[in-house]
Short mmCIF file of C-alpha atoms in Angstrom, two decimals:
data_model
loop_
_atom_site.label_atom_id
_atom_site.label_comp_id
_atom_site.label_asym_id
_atom_site.label_seq_id
_atom_site.Cartn_x
_atom_site.Cartn_y
_atom_site.Cartn_z
CA MET W 1 -38.49 -7.32 -3.30
CA VAL W 2 -37.68 -10.99 -3.86
CA ILE W 3 -40.33 -11.17 -6.59
CA ASP W 4 -38.66 -8.18 -8.23
CA LYS W 5 -35.27 -9.90 -8.15
CA ILE W 6 -36.66 -13.10 -9.67
CA PHE W 7 -38.52 -11.15 -12.35
CA PHE W 8 -35.44 -9.19 -13.40
CA THR W 9 -33.23 -12.28 -13.23
CA ILE W 10 -35.44 -13.77 -15.93
CA ILE W 11 -35.91 -10.60 -17.96
CA THR W 12 -32.27 -9.42 -18.01
CA PRO W 13 -30.80 -12.31 -20.08
CA ILE W 14 -33.69 -11.98 -22.54
CA PHE W 15 -32.99 -8.26 -22.89
CA ALA W 16 -29.26 -8.92 -23.31
CA PHE W 17 -29.90 -11.58 -25.96
CA ALA W 18 -32.29 -9.30 -27.85
CA VAL W 19 -29.74 -6.46 -27.84
CA GLY W 20 -26.89 -8.73 -28.96
CA LEU W 21 -29.05 -10.27 -31.68
CA SER W 22 -30.18 -6.87 -32.95
CA PHE W 23 -26.53 -5.79 -33.19
CA MET W 24 -25.70 -8.95 -35.13
CA MET W 25 -28.57 -8.17 -37.53
CA ILE W 26 -27.55 -4.55 -38.04
CA LYS W 27 -23.91 -5.53 -38.55
CA LEU W 28 -24.81 -7.80 -41.49
CA LYS W 29 -26.62 -4.98 -43.26
CA VAL W 30 -24.03 -2.29 -42.50
CA SER W 31 -21.09 -4.41 -43.66
CA ALA W 32 -23.04 -5.29 -46.81
CA ARG W 33 -23.67 -1.62 -47.58
CA ILE W 34 -19.99 -0.78 -47.02
CA GLU W 35 -19.02 -3.56 -49.43
CA ARG W 36 -21.67 -2.26 -51.91
CA ARG W 37 -23.80 -5.37 -51.59
CA TYR W 38 -27.50 -5.70 -50.89
CA GLY W 39 -26.86 -8.03 -47.99
CA PRO W 40 -28.91 -10.79 -46.38
CA PRO W 41 -32.42 -10.25 -44.99
CA ILE W 42 -32.29 -8.40 -41.69
CA ILE W 43 -33.56 -11.36 -39.64
CA GLN W 44 -30.95 -13.74 -41.09
CA PRO W 45 -29.30 -14.44 -37.66
CA ILE W 46 -32.66 -15.72 -36.34
CA TYR W 47 -32.97 -18.08 -39.31
CA ASN W 48 -29.39 -19.25 -38.73
CA ILE W 49 -29.93 -19.98 -35.03
CA LEU W 50 -33.25 -21.76 -35.59
CA LYS W 51 -31.84 -23.80 -38.45
CA LEU W 52 -28.87 -24.87 -36.32
CA LEU W 53 -31.17 -25.85 -33.44
CA LEU W 54 -33.38 -27.83 -35.87
CA LYS W 55 -30.57 -29.95 -37.32
CA GLU W 56 -31.58 -33.63 -37.30
CA GLU W 57 -28.16 -34.99 -36.40
CA ASN W 58 -25.69 -33.92 -33.73
CA ILE W 59 -22.22 -35.34 -33.34
CA SER W 60 -20.53 -35.31 -29.96
CA HIS W 61 -16.92 -36.17 -29.19
CA GLY W 62 -17.56 -36.72 -25.49
CA VAL W 63 -19.34 -35.33 -22.45
CA ILE W 64 -17.17 -32.23 -22.05
CA PHE W 65 -17.48 -31.51 -25.78
CA SER W 66 -21.26 -31.27 -25.36
CA LEU W 67 -20.99 -29.43 -22.05
CA GLY W 68 -18.56 -26.80 -23.42
CA PRO W 69 -21.17 -24.60 -25.16
CA VAL W 70 -23.48 -24.96 -22.14
CA ILE W 71 -20.72 -23.83 -19.75
CA ALA W 72 -19.92 -20.91 -22.07
CA LEU W 73 -23.58 -19.87 -22.26
CA ALA W 74 -24.08 -20.23 -18.50
CA GLY W 75 -20.97 -18.13 -17.84
CA SER W 76 -22.23 -15.44 -20.20
CA ILE W 77 -25.70 -15.34 -18.59
CA LEU W 78 -24.10 -15.08 -15.14
CA THR W 79 -21.91 -12.20 -16.35
CA VAL W 80 -24.95 -10.44 -17.81
CA LEU W 81 -26.68 -10.58 -14.41
CA PHE W 82 -23.73 -8.78 -12.79
CA ILE W 83 -23.81 -5.82 -15.18
CA PRO W 84 -26.18 -3.04 -14.10
CA TYR W 85 -28.21 -1.48 -16.90
CA ALA W 86 -30.76 1.32 -17.02
CA GLY W 87 -30.93 1.66 -13.22
CA ILE W 88 -31.53 -2.07 -12.69
CA LYS W 89 -28.85 -3.64 -10.52
CA LEU W 90 -29.28 -7.29 -9.61
CA PHE W 91 -26.20 -8.89 -8.06
CA THR W 92 -24.27 -5.73 -7.32
CA GLY W 93 -22.59 -5.42 -3.97
CA SER W 94 -19.25 -4.19 -2.85
CA GLY W 95 -16.44 -5.63 -4.96
CA ASP W 96 -18.63 -6.83 -7.82
CA LEU W 97 -16.30 -5.28 -10.41
CA ILE W 98 -13.52 -7.62 -9.26
CA ALA W 99 -15.90 -10.60 -9.27
CA LEU W 100 -16.95 -9.61 -12.79
CA MET W 101 -13.36 -9.74 -14.03
CA TYR W 102 -13.17 -13.39 -12.96
CA ILE W 103 -16.61 -14.41 -14.21
CA MET W 104 -16.08 -12.91 -17.67
CA VAL W 105 -13.42 -15.54 -18.35
CA ILE W 106 -15.79 -18.51 -17.83
CA GLY W 107 -17.26 -18.15 -21.33
CA SER W 108 -13.89 -18.50 -23.06
CA LEU W 109 -12.81 -21.30 -20.72
CA GLY W 110 -16.01 -23.28 -21.39
CA MET W 111 -15.38 -23.08 -25.10
CA ALA W 112 -11.73 -24.05 -24.61
CA LEU W 113 -12.72 -27.10 -22.54
CA GLY W 114 -15.23 -28.29 -25.11
CA ALA W 115 -13.07 -27.66 -28.15
CA GLY W 116 -10.12 -29.37 -26.45
CA GLU W 117 -11.96 -32.66 -26.28
CA SER W 118 -12.56 -32.75 -30.04
CA ALA W 119 -8.79 -33.32 -30.50
CA ASN W 120 -8.80 -31.37 -33.75
CA PRO W 121 -5.46 -29.59 -34.33
CA ASN W 122 -7.25 -26.50 -35.67
CA ALA W 123 -9.31 -26.34 -32.47
CA SER W 124 -6.17 -26.64 -30.32
CA ILE W 125 -4.48 -23.80 -32.22
CA GLY W 126 -7.65 -21.75 -31.90
CA ILE W 127 -7.79 -22.27 -28.12
CA SER W 128 -4.13 -21.42 -27.64
CA ARG W 129 -4.70 -18.25 -29.68
CA ALA W 130 -7.81 -17.35 -27.66
CA LEU W 131 -6.03 -17.72 -24.33
CA THR W 132 -2.93 -15.88 -25.59
CA LEU W 133 -5.06 -13.01 -26.87
CA MET W 134 -6.85 -12.90 -23.51
CA LEU W 135 -3.45 -12.61 -21.82
CA GLY W 136 -2.78 -9.69 -24.17
CA TYR W 137 -5.87 -7.57 -23.54
CA ASP W 138 -6.29 -8.44 -19.85
CA LEU W 139 -3.16 -6.50 -18.83
CA PRO W 140 -4.39 -3.05 -20.01
CA PHE W 141 -7.92 -4.01 -18.92
CA VAL W 142 -6.84 -4.63 -15.32
CA ILE W 143 -4.84 -1.39 -15.27
CA ILE W 144 -7.79 0.73 -16.43
CA ILE W 145 -10.09 -1.04 -13.96
CA ILE W 146 -7.63 -0.11 -11.18
CA SER W 147 -7.49 3.51 -12.34
CA VAL W 148 -11.31 3.74 -12.48
CA VAL W 149 -11.61 2.13 -9.03
CA LEU W 150 -9.01 4.53 -7.58
CA TYR W 151 -10.75 7.51 -9.17
CA TYR W 152 -14.17 6.68 -7.69
CA HIS W 153 -12.93 4.99 -4.45
CA THR W 154 -15.33 2.08 -4.94
CA THR W 155 -15.40 -1.36 -6.53
CA ASN W 156 -19.19 -1.33 -6.83
CA LEU W 157 -20.24 -1.00 -10.47
CA ALA W 158 -23.61 0.51 -9.57
CA ASP W 159 -21.88 3.21 -7.46
CA ILE W 160 -19.52 3.97 -10.35
CA VAL W 161 -22.53 4.41 -12.64
CA ALA W 162 -24.29 6.59 -10.04
CA ALA W 163 -21.19 8.78 -9.64
CA GLN W 164 -21.31 9.56 -13.37
CA ALA W 165 -24.83 10.97 -13.25
CA HIS W 166 -25.67 14.36 -14.85
CA GLY W 167 -23.05 14.05 -17.59
CA HIS W 168 -19.96 13.61 -15.41
CA TRP W 169 -18.87 10.67 -17.55
CA THR W 170 -15.57 8.90 -16.97
CA LEU W 171 -14.98 9.55 -20.67
CA TRP W 172 -14.49 13.26 -19.82
CA SER W 173 -12.63 12.83 -16.51
CA LEU W 174 -10.33 9.95 -17.62
CA PRO W 175 -10.19 10.18 -21.43
CA LEU W 176 -7.02 8.08 -21.75
CA SER W 177 -8.57 5.20 -19.79
CA ALA W 178 -11.68 5.43 -21.96
CA ILE W 179 -9.65 5.09 -25.15
CA VAL W 180 -7.83 2.05 -23.77
CA GLY W 181 -11.15 0.62 -22.58
CA PHE W 182 -12.52 0.93 -26.11
CA VAL W 183 -9.51 -0.85 -27.60
CA VAL W 184 -9.75 -3.63 -24.99
CA ALA W 185 -13.48 -4.13 -25.50
CA TYR W 186 -12.86 -4.17 -29.25
CA GLY W 187 -10.11 -6.78 -28.88
CA ALA W 188 -12.26 -8.93 -26.61
CA LEU W 189 -15.04 -8.86 -29.19
CA GLY W 190 -12.71 -10.53 -31.69
CA GLU W 191 -13.43 -8.29 -34.68
CA HIS W 192 -10.83 -7.42 -37.32
CA PRO W 193 -7.87 -7.02 -36.77
CA PHE W 194 -8.24 -9.22 -33.66
CA ASP W 195 -10.24 -12.06 -35.25
CA ILE W 196 -7.20 -14.31 -34.90
CA ILE W 197 -9.15 -16.87 -32.87
CA THR W 198 -11.76 -17.76 -35.46
CA ALA W 199 -9.72 -16.88 -38.57
CA PRO W 200 -11.52 -19.02 -41.18
CA HIS W 201 -8.63 -18.98 -43.67
CA GLU W 202 -6.01 -20.13 -41.18
CA VAL W 203 -7.54 -22.39 -38.54
CA ALA W 204 -11.04 -23.01 -39.98
CA THR W 205 -13.02 -21.09 -37.31
CA GLY W 206 -10.64 -22.26 -34.57
CA PRO W 207 -12.38 -23.66 -31.47
CA MET W 208 -15.68 -24.06 -33.35
CA VAL W 209 -14.18 -26.32 -36.02
CA GLU W 210 -15.80 -29.55 -34.78
CA TYR W 211 -19.02 -27.93 -33.59
CA GLY W 212 -22.14 -28.21 -35.69
CA GLY W 213 -25.87 -28.39 -35.27
CA LYS W 214 -27.26 -27.60 -31.83
CA HIS W 215 -23.81 -27.07 -30.29
CA LEU W 216 -23.01 -24.38 -32.84
CA GLY W 217 -26.45 -22.86 -32.27
CA PHE W 218 -25.58 -22.46 -28.59
CA LEU W 219 -22.26 -20.86 -29.52
CA VAL W 220 -24.01 -18.36 -31.83
CA ILE W 221 -26.41 -17.47 -28.99
CA ASN W 222 -23.35 -17.13 -26.73
CA HIS W 223 -21.83 -14.70 -29.25
CA ALA W 224 -24.91 -12.44 -28.95
CA PHE W 225 -24.41 -12.38 -25.16
CA HIS W 226 -20.70 -11.74 -25.64
CA ILE W 227 -21.38 -8.62 -27.73
CA TYR W 228 -23.75 -7.34 -25.03
CA ILE W 229 -21.29 -7.98 -22.18
CA GLU W 230 -18.30 -6.19 -23.72
CA ILE W 231 -20.25 -3.12 -24.85
CA ALA W 232 -22.52 -2.85 -21.79
CA LEU W 233 -19.48 -2.93 -19.51
CA PHE W 234 -17.83 -0.18 -21.56
CA VAL W 235 -21.00 1.93 -21.44
CA ASP W 236 -21.33 1.41 -17.66
CA LEU W 237 -17.70 2.23 -16.92
CA PHE W 238 -17.08 5.16 -19.27
CA LEU W 239 -20.35 6.48 -20.72
CA GLY W 240 -22.23 6.75 -17.44
CA GLY W 241 -24.73 3.92 -17.89
CA ALA W 242 -28.27 5.16 -18.46
CA THR W 243 -31.48 5.87 -16.61
CA ASN W 244 -33.79 4.11 -19.07
CA VAL W 245 -33.50 1.19 -21.46
CA LEU W 246 -33.81 3.18 -24.65
CA TRP W 247 -31.00 5.60 -23.78
CA PHE W 248 -28.83 2.61 -22.76
CA TYR W 249 -29.49 1.00 -26.14
CA VAL W 250 -28.64 4.22 -27.98
CA LYS W 251 -25.31 4.51 -26.16
CA MET W 252 -24.47 0.86 -26.81
CA PHE W 253 -25.40 1.24 -30.45
CA ALA W 254 -23.14 4.29 -30.83
CA VAL W 255 -20.20 2.30 -29.45
CA PHE W 256 -20.99 -0.74 -31.59
CA PHE W 257 -21.39 1.37 -34.74
CA ILE W 258 -17.87 2.78 -34.37
CA MET W 259 -16.60 -0.78 -33.80
CA MET W 260 -18.36 -1.97 -36.97
CA LEU W 261 -16.58 0.69 -39.02
CA PHE W 262 -13.20 -0.37 -37.59
CA ASP W 263 -14.07 -3.98 -38.35
CA GLU W 264 -14.58 -3.23 -42.04
CA VAL W 265 -11.24 -1.59 -42.78
CA TYR W 266 -8.62 -3.68 -41.00
CA PRO W 267 -6.89 -6.89 -42.07
CA ARG W 268 -5.85 -9.51 -39.51
CA PHE W 269 -2.99 -9.41 -36.98
CA LYS W 270 -0.77 -12.37 -36.31
CA ILE W 271 -1.15 -13.56 -32.71
CA ASP W 272 2.32 -12.36 -31.63
CA ASP W 273 1.69 -8.97 -33.26
CA ALA W 274 -1.64 -8.68 -31.46
CA VAL W 275 -0.12 -9.42 -28.05
CA ARG W 276 2.80 -7.09 -28.78
CA PHE W 277 0.30 -4.35 -29.71
CA PHE W 278 -1.74 -4.85 -26.52
CA TRP W 279 1.29 -4.92 -24.26
CA LYS W 280 2.78 -1.82 -25.89
CA TRP W 281 0.43 1.10 -26.70
CA PRO W 282 -2.73 0.37 -24.66
CA THR W 283 -0.60 -0.64 -21.65
CA ILE W 284 1.56 2.49 -21.84
CA VAL W 285 -1.47 4.76 -22.20
CA ALA W 286 -3.26 2.91 -19.37
CA LEU W 287 -0.23 3.35 -17.10
CA ILE W 288 -0.07 7.08 -17.91
CA SER W 289 -3.76 7.32 -17.02
CA LEU W 290 -3.14 5.42 -13.77
CA ILE W 291 -0.30 7.83 -12.86
CA ILE W 292 -2.59 10.82 -13.57
CA VAL W 293 -5.22 9.35 -11.22
CA LEU W 294 -2.62 8.71 -8.51
CA VAL W 295 -1.13 12.23 -8.74
CA LYS W 296 -4.53 13.98 -8.77
CA MET F 1 -53.79 -24.18 -28.62
CA ASP F 2 -53.49 -27.41 -30.55
CA ARG F 3 -50.23 -29.23 -30.50
CA LEU F 4 -48.26 -29.17 -33.74
CA THR F 5 -48.58 -32.29 -35.78
CA GLU F 6 -45.48 -33.94 -37.18
CA GLU F 7 -46.31 -32.70 -40.68
CA GLN F 8 -46.67 -29.08 -39.60
CA ALA F 9 -43.42 -29.22 -37.61
CA LYS F 10 -41.65 -30.59 -40.68
CA THR F 11 -43.08 -27.83 -42.87
CA ILE F 12 -41.88 -25.14 -40.46
CA ALA F 13 -38.44 -26.74 -40.18
CA ASN F 14 -38.10 -26.87 -43.96
CA MET F 15 -39.19 -23.24 -44.23
CA LEU F 16 -36.40 -22.22 -41.85
CA ARG F 17 -33.80 -24.52 -43.41
CA LYS F 18 -34.23 -23.15 -46.91
CA ARG F 19 -33.65 -19.60 -45.67
CA SER F 20 -30.28 -20.37 -44.14
CA LEU F 21 -28.07 -22.58 -46.27
CA TRP F 22 -24.39 -22.72 -45.49
CA MET F 23 -22.16 -23.93 -48.27
CA ILE F 24 -18.87 -25.65 -47.61
CA HIS F 25 -16.23 -23.89 -49.65
CA TYR F 26 -14.49 -27.06 -50.78
CA CYS F 27 -13.51 -26.96 -54.40
CA THR F 28 -12.56 -29.65 -56.85
CA GLY F 29 -11.57 -28.86 -60.40
CA CYS F 30 -12.10 -25.63 -62.30
CA GLY F 31 -15.65 -24.75 -61.16
CA ALA F 32 -14.21 -23.10 -58.07
CA ILE F 33 -13.44 -19.98 -60.09
CA GLU F 34 -17.15 -19.24 -60.54
CA LEU F 35 -17.80 -19.16 -56.80
CA PRO F 36 -15.93 -15.98 -55.71
CA PRO F 37 -18.04 -13.75 -58.02
CA THR F 38 -21.16 -15.53 -56.76
CA MET F 39 -20.21 -14.82 -53.15
CA THR F 40 -18.95 -11.26 -53.47
CA SER F 41 -20.49 -7.92 -54.36
CA ARG F 42 -21.26 -8.58 -58.03
CA TYR F 43 -23.79 -11.39 -57.56
CA ASP F 44 -24.00 -11.47 -53.71
CA MET F 45 -25.51 -14.84 -52.87
CA SER F 46 -25.92 -13.78 -49.21
CA ARG F 47 -29.17 -12.10 -50.35
CA PHE F 48 -30.73 -15.56 -50.15
CA GLY F 49 -29.19 -16.45 -46.80
CA LEU F 50 -26.36 -18.42 -48.37
CA ALA F 51 -22.90 -18.12 -46.91
CA PRO F 52 -19.55 -19.83 -47.49
CA PHE F 53 -18.23 -21.87 -44.56
CA VAL F 54 -15.01 -23.71 -44.01
CA THR F 55 -15.75 -26.86 -42.03
CA PRO F 56 -18.02 -29.78 -42.97
CA ARG F 57 -19.64 -29.87 -39.53
CA GLN F 58 -21.12 -26.41 -39.93
CA SER F 59 -22.23 -26.72 -43.54
CA ASP F 60 -25.44 -27.81 -45.26
CA ILE F 61 -24.53 -27.82 -48.96
CA LEU F 62 -21.64 -29.64 -50.63
CA LEU F 63 -20.82 -28.21 -54.03
CA VAL F 64 -18.81 -30.58 -56.19
CA THR F 65 -17.30 -28.04 -58.56
CA GLY F 66 -15.93 -29.85 -61.55
CA TYR F 67 -14.27 -33.16 -62.35
CA VAL F 68 -13.72 -35.66 -59.54
CA ASN F 69 -10.51 -37.67 -59.42
CA ILE F 70 -10.48 -41.02 -57.69
CA LYS F 71 -8.13 -39.43 -55.14
CA THR F 72 -10.53 -36.50 -54.67
CA LEU F 73 -13.53 -38.83 -54.38
CA ARG F 74 -12.07 -40.29 -51.18
CA ARG F 75 -11.97 -36.79 -49.65
CA ILE F 76 -15.42 -35.89 -50.94
CA ILE F 77 -16.91 -38.97 -49.29
CA THR F 78 -15.14 -38.13 -46.01
CA VAL F 79 -16.42 -34.55 -46.15
CA TYR F 80 -19.93 -35.70 -47.05
CA GLU F 81 -20.09 -38.18 -44.20
CA GLN F 82 -18.81 -35.57 -41.72
CA MET F 83 -21.62 -33.17 -42.57
CA LEU F 84 -24.69 -33.26 -40.33
CA ASP F 85 -28.20 -34.12 -41.55
CA PRO F 86 -29.99 -32.60 -43.39
CA LYS F 87 -27.34 -32.10 -46.06
CA TYR F 88 -27.54 -31.45 -49.78
CA VAL F 89 -25.18 -32.07 -52.69
CA ILE F 90 -25.05 -30.03 -55.89
CA GLY F 91 -23.17 -31.36 -58.91
CA PHE F 92 -21.61 -28.35 -60.59
CA GLY F 93 -20.82 -28.32 -64.32
CA SER F 94 -20.94 -31.19 -66.80
CA CYS F 95 -18.14 -33.31 -65.30
CA PRO F 96 -20.07 -34.72 -62.29
CA ILE F 97 -22.97 -35.55 -64.66
CA ASN F 98 -21.19 -37.65 -67.30
CA GLY F 99 -17.47 -37.03 -67.06
CA GLY F 100 -17.50 -34.04 -69.43
CA VAL F 101 -14.27 -33.72 -71.38
CA TYR F 102 -12.78 -36.42 -69.16
CA TRP F 103 -15.25 -39.04 -70.42
CA ASP F 104 -12.48 -41.51 -71.31
CA SER F 105 -10.01 -40.70 -68.57
CA TYR F 106 -8.73 -43.57 -66.42
CA SER F 107 -8.52 -41.54 -63.21
CA VAL F 108 -11.76 -39.51 -63.28
CA ILE F 109 -15.12 -40.89 -62.21
CA LYS F 110 -17.95 -40.38 -64.70
CA ARG F 111 -21.15 -40.23 -62.67
CA LEU F 112 -21.01 -38.70 -59.21
CA ASP F 113 -24.51 -39.99 -58.46
CA ARG F 114 -23.19 -43.54 -58.17
CA TYR F 115 -20.95 -42.64 -55.20
CA ILE F 116 -22.84 -40.00 -53.21
CA PRO F 117 -26.49 -38.95 -53.66
CA VAL F 118 -26.78 -35.73 -55.69
CA ASP F 119 -29.85 -33.56 -55.17
CA LEU F 120 -29.35 -31.19 -58.06
CA TYR F 121 -27.15 -30.73 -61.12
CA ILE F 122 -26.09 -27.52 -62.81
CA ALA F 123 -25.34 -28.19 -66.47
CA GLY F 124 -22.80 -26.20 -68.44
CA CYS F 125 -19.10 -25.80 -68.79
CA MET F 126 -18.81 -23.50 -66.92
CA PRO F 127 -22.17 -22.49 -65.46
CA ARG F 128 -22.17 -18.73 -64.87
CA PRO F 129 -22.99 -17.21 -61.46
CA GLU F 130 -26.57 -16.56 -62.63
CA ALA F 131 -26.96 -20.31 -63.21
CA VAL F 132 -25.45 -21.05 -59.79
CA ILE F 133 -27.91 -18.72 -58.07
CA THR F 134 -30.82 -20.23 -60.05
CA ALA F 135 -29.67 -23.63 -58.83
CA PHE F 136 -29.67 -22.43 -55.23
CA ARG F 137 -33.18 -21.05 -55.66
CA THR F 138 -34.31 -24.37 -57.14
CA LEU F 139 -32.74 -26.20 -54.21
CA MET F 140 -34.64 -23.93 -51.83
CA ASP F 141 -37.92 -24.81 -53.56
CA MET F 142 -37.00 -28.51 -53.39
CA ILE F 143 -36.30 -28.25 -49.66
CA ASP F 144 -39.60 -26.44 -49.17
CA GLN F 145 -41.47 -29.26 -50.92
CA GLY F 146 -39.43 -31.93 -49.14
CA LYS F 147 -37.95 -33.26 -52.38
CA ALA F 148 -34.29 -32.71 -51.48
CA ASP F 149 -33.89 -36.00 -49.63
CA GLY F 150 -30.46 -37.11 -50.81
CA TYR F 151 -29.25 -37.73 -47.26
CA LYS F 152 -32.17 -40.10 -46.67
CA ARG F 153 -31.39 -41.94 -49.93
CA TYR F 154 -27.79 -42.35 -48.80
CA LYS F 155 -28.89 -43.96 -45.54
CA ARG F 156 -31.47 -46.17 -47.23
CA ASN F 157 -29.17 -47.39 -50.01
CA LEU F 158 -25.91 -47.37 -48.05
CA ALA F 159 -24.93 -50.84 -49.31
CA TYR F 160 -25.30 -49.76 -52.95
CA TYR F 161 -23.22 -46.60 -52.51
CA LYS F 162 -20.54 -48.36 -50.44
CA GLU F 163 -20.29 -51.12 -53.07
CA ASN F 164 -19.73 -48.55 -55.85
CA GLN F 165 -17.20 -46.65 -53.74
CA ARG F 166 -15.29 -49.86 -53.00
CA LYS F 167 -15.09 -50.66 -56.71
CA VAL F 168 -13.13 -47.51 -57.56
CA LEU F 169 -11.33 -46.84 -54.31
CA GLY F 170 -10.32 -50.40 -53.63
#
């Protein structure tokens, strides 16, 4: 039993990284085809990460600056271990959904800590945008989590997945919550129109502006984990998880493919417009969904 | 399994580096206008793993696109020194080679190579996107063979470059 736990604790982050990386690869090709380009080779993200890790010189602005990407990556790996996938549940216990909501923030906070030390104005603006955007999408996110928890009478993510077995997905029983969950996951992923944080034309990749070399390599790896976390959580909460790895991957890919298409057509919000959007429509719809759950 | 020798490790590193070159999108002079077609759908330089980036810390290639003012030179040197090793410089168009049409101007430097080490020049006024992509391919071959060592030259001859920079910048 203990051996099993240790084995899956090692294998789960590797699986999550592989899934996130494969999505990054596919996204490059799909966006290229939509823009009528040939696009980079499919394993370009691997080249990028290895090149960044092989840089001969690394500049640090202080201890926390170097620790920032490590904290972000550690937070992401911890979050990954809390998410059950394909029948494998590692750290699940009662109340793990609430714990997950707190742990998910560590990644962003680690990056904010590190980027803050670089004292670059672009980085400061990027951090303030990241935390403001988080304030925006966390409100509807918490409301839909409450409605899902009330619907299933449990805060255990593995129990929620088990309750959705045989096609009784939350997507069918709580469709409004599922729509809001999709928008929230999409906003947390930081794709267009919510790529305010890293907007290259405005704040020069925001928090990452002073990062280069190995630090940036860690942040790119962290991004792969980030993609996995947001989509795996959506699949677990609303699409009923999965019984095997392949089916889980197919469900995640379906969600990510729709997100890719949204990413290609939208321009960028301003930060106040983004927060206004999140606090208006997704919040209203989430509240309606919560009332439906309470009345039922 | 034998341990990798230093030479083999270097070969592998160069192989990976040439496949992922990030270019800082910092433009001086008129050459900048040739870069958007090179980046976008028509010529699509991302086929070769090249991508435009916005900060010096993340970038590998510095393209000096066109004539360099004395004022601009100060910024170019700052950007170049902020980039992380290994880094490469491409002189774009005839102006960084010999001053081009600004050969007798009082405020334009004539040879970029005297101030920062240039790995590769693209001749022409203006070089078309095809020429730009050929230059990138040549740079990739140079990296593969270990010939693109401008950043090492800069460290080795720092006194020479600093002396030349001081003469024009004061």
